XYZ file of C-alpha atoms in Angstrom:
446
model
C -6.978 0.008 8.520
C -8.796 -2.185 6.010
C -12.249 -1.712 4.586
C -14.249 -3.723 2.147
C -13.737 -2.206 -1.266
C -16.833 -1.680 -3.337
C -16.574 -2.424 -6.987
C -16.434 0.594 -9.268
C -19.482 -0.839 -10.965
C -21.408 -0.245 -7.735
C -21.246 3.503 -8.262
C -22.812 4.554 -11.557
C -20.984 7.880 -11.899
C -17.670 6.335 -10.908
C -18.026 3.402 -13.303
C -18.991 5.733 -16.147
C -16.094 8.069 -15.346
C -13.607 5.197 -15.382
C -14.860 3.994 -18.771
C -14.627 7.514 -20.188
C -11.129 8.046 -18.801
C -9.855 4.822 -20.324
C -11.436 5.607 -23.697
C -10.092 9.156 -23.688
C -6.521 8.795 -22.455
C -5.416 5.212 -23.109
C -5.305 5.325 -26.950
C -3.277 8.548 -26.880
C -0.816 7.293 -24.258
C -0.333 4.057 -26.180
C 0.374 6.002 -29.386
C 2.786 8.307 -27.527
C 4.605 5.304 -26.074
C 4.823 3.657 -29.493
C 6.409 6.770 -30.979
C 8.633 7.191 -27.917
C 9.887 3.629 -28.049
C 10.604 3.718 -31.777
C 12.712 6.872 -31.369
C 14.567 5.242 -28.486
C 15.428 1.854 -30.010
C 15.541 2.467 -33.777
C 19.345 2.447 -33.654
C 19.086 -1.343 -33.358
C 18.295 -1.439 -37.071
C 21.205 0.745 -38.212
C 24.094 -0.827 -36.314
C 25.699 -2.106 -39.525
C 25.034 1.141 -41.387
C 26.667 3.226 -38.660
C 29.737 1.010 -38.793
C 29.947 1.197 -42.589
C 29.268 4.920 -43.003
C 30.712 6.400 -39.794
C 33.115 3.764 -38.491
C 31.164 3.245 -35.246
C 32.223 -0.225 -34.087
C 30.399 -2.774 -31.950
C 31.722 -1.562 -28.585
C 31.065 2.095 -29.454
C 27.557 1.192 -30.613
C 26.834 -0.596 -27.328
C 28.154 2.330 -25.278
C 26.192 4.877 -27.295
C 23.001 2.836 -27.058
C 23.436 2.723 -23.293
C 24.325 6.393 -22.775
C 20.678 7.230 -23.456
C 19.836 5.713 -20.081
C 22.459 7.715 -18.193
C 20.873 10.980 -19.330
C 17.466 9.505 -18.630
C 18.403 8.451 -15.093
C 19.998 11.778 -14.125
C 17.007 13.875 -15.168
C 14.155 11.462 -14.405
C 13.289 12.637 -10.879
C 13.638 16.398 -11.601
C 11.437 15.946 -14.663
C 8.674 14.240 -12.694
C 8.805 16.915 -9.998
C 8.337 19.528 -12.725
C 5.358 17.582 -14.042
C 3.680 17.936 -10.651
C 4.453 21.663 -10.630
C 3.393 22.702 -14.150
C 0.820 19.991 -14.901
C 0.826 16.832 -16.969
C -0.548 18.427 -20.122
C 2.213 21.021 -20.540
C 5.071 18.843 -19.339
C 4.269 15.696 -21.326
C 3.890 17.843 -24.455
C 7.276 19.456 -23.768
C 8.921 16.082 -23.269
C 7.587 14.770 -26.569
C 8.607 17.844 -28.559
C 12.194 17.861 -27.287
C 12.752 14.143 -27.761
C 11.434 14.468 -31.327
C 13.926 17.225 -32.106
C 16.864 15.254 -30.725
C 15.748 12.030 -32.431
C 15.603 13.885 -35.764
C 19.027 15.390 -35.051
C 20.510 11.875 -34.973
C 20.367 12.052 -38.778
C 23.293 14.469 -38.793
C 25.843 12.731 -36.556
C 29.246 12.245 -38.172
C 31.354 10.289 -35.675
C 31.398 8.405 -32.382
C 31.493 11.582 -30.278
C 28.382 12.973 -31.987
C 26.703 9.590 -31.488
C 27.472 9.598 -27.751
C 26.295 13.194 -27.265
C 23.022 12.780 -29.128
C 22.127 9.529 -27.394
C 22.772 11.163 -24.001
C 20.656 14.193 -24.981
C 17.844 11.924 -26.172
C 17.769 10.398 -22.700
C 17.662 13.869 -21.131
C 14.787 14.880 -23.424
C 12.724 11.732 -22.748
C 13.317 11.728 -18.977
C 10.075 11.730 -17.037
C 7.752 10.464 -19.768
C 7.178 6.914 -18.537
C 6.906 7.624 -14.784
C 4.917 10.745 -15.622
C 2.271 8.617 -17.317
C 2.325 6.095 -14.442
C 1.814 8.979 -11.994
C -0.957 10.324 -14.232
C -2.818 7.044 -13.705
C -2.630 7.508 -9.919
C -4.542 10.805 -10.291
C -7.118 9.537 -12.804
C -7.826 5.871 -12.011
C -8.643 3.944 -8.806
C -6.144 1.344 -7.693
C -8.285 -1.552 -8.942
C -8.001 -0.222 -12.506
C -4.344 0.763 -12.651
C -2.854 -2.681 -13.217
C -4.836 -3.223 -16.413
C -4.179 0.367 -17.517
C -0.438 -0.098 -17.045
C -0.539 -3.370 -18.976
C -2.341 -1.637 -21.849
C 0.103 1.280 -21.738
C 3.102 -1.031 -21.721
C 1.644 -2.841 -24.698
C 2.697 0.322 -26.531
C 6.324 -0.752 -26.268
C 5.454 -4.176 -27.639
C 3.397 -2.621 -30.465
C 6.314 -0.258 -31.132
C 8.663 -3.221 -31.359
C 6.269 -4.799 -33.853
C 5.942 -1.654 -35.960
C 9.484 -0.349 -35.669
C 10.954 -3.202 -37.693
C 8.819 -2.856 -40.835
C 8.695 0.966 -40.594
C 12.422 1.396 -40.024
C 13.204 -1.256 -42.610
C 11.113 0.587 -45.190
C 12.622 3.986 -44.330
C 16.114 2.543 -44.666
C 15.389 2.020 -48.358
C 15.080 5.791 -48.946
C 18.038 7.502 -50.616
C 18.100 11.100 -51.839
C 18.994 14.740 -51.187
C 22.443 13.621 -50.102
C 21.087 11.551 -47.203
C 21.412 7.811 -46.600
C 18.506 5.608 -45.591
C 19.479 5.580 -41.904
C 19.473 9.393 -41.904
C 15.997 9.513 -43.440
C 14.830 7.022 -40.811
C 15.995 9.211 -37.909
C 14.688 12.397 -39.517
C 11.196 11.161 -40.393
C 10.580 9.285 -37.145
C 11.818 12.196 -35.014
C 9.810 14.869 -36.817
C 6.668 12.741 -36.548
C 7.008 12.966 -32.757
C 7.177 16.757 -32.966
C 4.076 16.886 -35.156
C 2.095 14.732 -32.724
C 2.666 17.267 -29.925
C -0.081 19.566 -31.223
C -2.687 16.850 -30.718
C -1.320 15.977 -27.263
C -1.636 19.600 -26.151
C -5.299 19.855 -27.142
C -6.355 16.373 -25.992
C -4.833 15.950 -22.524
C -6.065 17.454 -19.245
C -3.925 17.619 -16.136
C -6.588 16.738 -13.518
C -10.081 15.167 -13.551
C -11.753 18.472 -12.683
C -10.194 19.983 -15.833
C -11.895 17.399 -18.065
C -14.880 18.900 -19.871
C -15.689 15.468 -21.287
C -16.633 14.291 -17.765
C -19.791 15.505 -16.046
C -19.377 17.226 -12.698
C -20.834 14.188 -10.923
C -18.358 11.905 -12.708
C -15.449 14.189 -11.825
C -16.479 14.279 -8.169
C -16.998 10.502 -7.964
C -13.585 9.806 -9.497
C -11.722 12.290 -7.302
C -13.557 11.098 -4.170
C -12.610 7.462 -4.807
C -8.932 8.291 -5.392
C -8.814 10.572 -2.338
C -10.378 7.834 -0.212
C -7.644 5.450 -1.295
C -5.080 8.058 -0.324
C -6.653 8.549 3.137
C -6.501 4.805 3.747
C -2.880 4.745 2.653
C -2.078 7.639 4.980
C -3.805 5.822 7.861
C -1.363 2.942 7.362
C 1.616 5.311 7.675
C 3.093 5.819 11.121
C 4.654 9.133 10.090
C 4.348 11.644 7.283
C 6.468 10.404 4.391
C 9.045 12.356 2.471
C 11.130 11.525 -0.569
C 14.299 11.574 1.537
C 12.922 9.257 4.222
C 11.761 6.799 1.565
C 15.229 6.754 0.029
C 16.214 4.842 3.176
C 13.246 2.500 2.840
C 14.303 -1.095 2.142
C 11.247 -1.519 -0.066
C 12.384 1.204 -2.448
C 15.746 -0.517 -2.807
C 14.009 -3.805 -3.588
C 11.745 -2.141 -6.163
C 14.801 -0.668 -7.889
C 16.630 -4.019 -7.929
C 13.705 -5.936 -9.378
C 12.970 -3.352 -12.053
C 16.664 -3.074 -12.951
C 16.738 -6.825 -13.582
C 13.635 -6.677 -15.764
C 14.952 -3.786 -17.849
C 18.349 -5.439 -18.222
C 16.761 -8.309 -20.141
C 14.307 -6.168 -22.117
C 16.987 -3.868 -23.520
C 19.459 -6.650 -24.190
C 16.828 -8.230 -26.432
C 15.753 -4.903 -27.927
C 19.197 -3.758 -29.070
C 20.698 -7.117 -30.033
C 17.799 -9.119 -31.470
C 18.251 -7.584 -34.977
C 21.889 -8.774 -34.940
C 20.813 -12.277 -33.893
C 18.292 -12.324 -36.742
C 20.942 -11.265 -39.273
C 23.019 -14.313 -38.238
C 20.170 -16.566 -39.406
C 21.111 -16.061 -43.053
C 21.083 -13.645 -45.973
C 18.248 -11.371 -44.796
C 17.360 -7.863 -45.977
C 16.717 -4.879 -43.688
C 12.977 -5.179 -44.256
C 12.971 -8.922 -43.489
C 14.970 -8.288 -40.316
C 12.309 -5.781 -39.322
C 9.492 -8.246 -39.919
C 11.160 -11.068 -37.960
C 12.028 -8.630 -35.170
C 8.292 -8.009 -34.711
C 7.361 -11.598 -33.862
C 8.532 -11.767 -30.197
C 6.742 -8.532 -29.408
C 3.502 -9.696 -31.055
C 3.601 -12.740 -28.802
C 4.325 -10.618 -25.734
C 1.258 -8.382 -26.136
C -1.198 -11.205 -25.521
C 0.956 -12.548 -22.705
C 1.084 -9.172 -20.932
C -2.675 -8.809 -20.903
C -3.213 -12.408 -19.749
C -0.760 -11.959 -16.879
C -2.400 -8.650 -15.902
C -5.888 -10.174 -15.962
C -4.768 -13.211 -13.980
C -3.030 -11.069 -11.347
C -6.190 -8.942 -11.010
C -8.291 -12.064 -10.431
C -5.899 -14.059 -8.234
C -4.297 -11.337 -6.163
C -0.692 -12.075 -5.348
C 1.189 -9.622 -7.524
C 4.653 -10.734 -6.459
C 3.977 -14.325 -7.521
C 2.938 -13.262 -11.022
C 6.080 -11.152 -11.427
C 8.174 -14.100 -10.245
C 6.540 -16.532 -12.687
C 7.139 -14.108 -15.558
C 10.798 -13.677 -14.570
C 11.342 -17.453 -14.486
C 9.866 -17.719 -17.994
C 12.303 -15.006 -19.134
C 15.227 -16.839 -17.498
C 14.363 -20.127 -19.206
C 14.110 -18.436 -22.588
C 17.374 -16.525 -22.295
C 19.249 -19.629 -21.102
C 17.777 -21.766 -23.897
C 18.927 -19.203 -26.478
C 22.538 -20.243 -25.795
C 21.989 -23.954 -26.496
C 21.427 -23.964 -30.261
C 22.044 -22.117 -33.494
C 20.761 -18.657 -34.493
C 17.294 -19.932 -35.456
C 16.857 -21.748 -32.143
C 18.166 -18.672 -30.289
C 15.545 -16.568 -32.054
C 12.739 -18.961 -31.049
C 13.990 -19.028 -27.450
C 13.980 -15.228 -27.248
C 10.406 -15.241 -28.552
C 9.578 -17.396 -25.515
C 11.617 -15.174 -23.186
C 9.677 -12.122 -24.401
C 6.528 -13.593 -22.827
C 8.308 -13.396 -19.494
C 10.251 -10.158 -19.473
C 7.447 -8.031 -20.953
C 4.823 -9.536 -18.618
C 7.130 -9.020 -15.631
C 7.385 -5.338 -16.517
C 3.616 -4.805 -16.681
C 2.922 -6.829 -13.513
C 5.641 -5.040 -11.525
C 4.276 -1.479 -11.381
C 1.124 -2.099 -9.281
C 3.410 -3.223 -6.432
C 5.188 0.125 -5.804
C 2.013 2.026 -6.722
C 0.119 0.307 -3.929
C 2.941 0.831 -1.449
C 3.702 4.515 -2.068
C 1.960 7.509 -0.583
C 0.455 9.638 -3.372
C 2.154 12.773 -1.987
C 5.592 11.479 -2.940
C 4.648 8.852 -5.532
C 5.742 10.884 -8.573
C 9.311 11.360 -7.381
C 9.767 7.813 -6.120
C 8.228 6.188 -9.201
C 10.642 8.295 -11.250
C 13.524 7.124 -9.064
C 12.564 3.452 -9.495
C 12.233 3.895 -13.245
C 15.522 5.763 -13.602
C 17.509 3.219 -11.577
C 15.792 0.368 -13.377
C 16.499 1.904 -16.754
C 20.203 1.823 -16.001
C 19.767 -1.764 -17.138
C 19.384 -0.184 -20.550
C 22.931 1.140 -20.190
C 24.504 -1.977 -18.710
C 22.998 -4.479 -21.174
C 24.001 -2.952 -24.545
C 27.368 -1.708 -23.256
C 28.234 -5.151 -21.841
C 26.994 -7.031 -24.894
C 28.936 -4.710 -27.203
C 32.129 -5.272 -25.229
C 31.593 -9.053 -25.131
C 30.960 -9.328 -28.866
C 33.990 -7.219 -29.762
C 36.271 -9.024 -27.280
C 35.064 -12.636 -27.702
C 32.976 -12.663 -30.868
C 29.983 -13.945 -28.900
C 27.284 -12.648 -26.524
C 26.678 -16.057 -24.940
C 28.144 -15.016 -21.594
C 25.756 -12.082 -21.441
C 22.760 -14.344 -22.079
C 23.812 -16.609 -19.199
C 24.075 -13.544 -16.988
C 20.577 -12.393 -17.944
C 19.118 -15.798 -17.080
C 20.764 -15.765 -13.638
C 19.690 -12.171 -12.971
C 16.057 -12.984 -13.779
C 16.058 -15.931 -11.365
C 17.523 -13.785 -8.570
C 14.939 -11.076 -9.224
C 12.169 -13.702 -9.042
C 13.372 -14.520 -5.521
C 13.805 -10.903 -4.438
C 10.320 -9.844 -5.581
C 8.735 -11.933 -2.783
C 10.311 -9.529 -0.292
C 8.410 -6.547 -1.714
C 5.119 -5.234 -0.342
C 1.964 -4.049 -2.063
C 0.961 -1.674 0.755
C 2.520 -0.063 3.853
C 2.659 -2.422 6.796
C 2.017 -5.591 4.798
C 4.341 -8.108 6.348
C 4.802 -10.817 3.782
C 3.466 -9.401 0.567
C 0.339 -11.570 0.604
C -2.903 -9.668 0.230
C -5.208 -9.672 3.263
C -8.542 -11.452 3.023
C -10.388 -8.133 3.040
C -8.672 -5.807 0.626
C -8.327 -2.105 1.240
C -8.741 0.306 -1.639
C -5.055 1.146 -1.397
C -4.111 -2.463 -2.035
C -6.728 -3.287 -4.645
């Protein structure tokens, strides 16, 4: 059943509530994601140091980098189910505190086995953060606002990629108290996450009716709009959904495949770009960090432009496909020249793979029933994030066996093209036949 969706601006309390929600929660979530992402990917800057000090070779580095995502995938769905049970405030604070402790503990690894264990435990600790925030948006923002909110949230990873280079590069210069620079980097960045937890605990609320910074009328207007969207989504369902029934849903499989392909490219670039930059010449750790920031600076503007365009011209699958083709062209081009040209090509590819990630999430959000959305969003994210295991592990093996990662870059280009084709088979709402939005949009599909 479709109804004409009124603009949030047509309801004064609703429009005010939405503005307040975005001002209150978005800066904190972006900061949390920045800190989260730095703790996850900072090993990209210490690959050479780990080999020199601990004897961790290229293949072992790739495997350890990827093991994070195995722990993440195993515990993703249980973590998101716990978030629904105990509330977002308590659970997101817990997630941040435990990942900070493990990230700081990376400073004390002494061999490959320690490296593998700590990377796996970091994935366990972080599990549920990203899909938990995405689910949080479904309880706090109407569907018409979520796409832009997700794009802003995902900009945190791009900002983190910008900041992580200079910050990690500077911390690597620290020596003292018997610790090397890479140990100080892990210790300081991990403990900062723990310290931030106190602010998270006092700032976040689990549900709109818990928010004292909203008036009662604003709370009611926001909850009523989101509940109306849910009723319309339920009306489109022929039977009551369950997590287990949706596991057999072809759409869920397609969502997982598309997101896996996106993450494959993102994490290949994240973990191996510093090595590509080092091949450009005699470059210091700090200079590597600065150059590593450039692709992610470019991607921030691209993500917001793609999100704004997809909100105006509504065909979400087409925007994801365009972004994936851009990523494919960039990754393929990176194999056709020297290190400097490869670096420029990856800067171009970053426009595509980061924009594809931000444009993807409104598709499953619109399709899923809110009653099971948390678990299924966690499932999609955990399966997709296995790309973070496959990419670094494969690239590490290829570099150690052949001395080159060119074959992996070809594979990423092909995978992105296939995902661009597959995404047209996904739906933005239950019962939508071809993925195209109807002429009169329902709230659930907005």
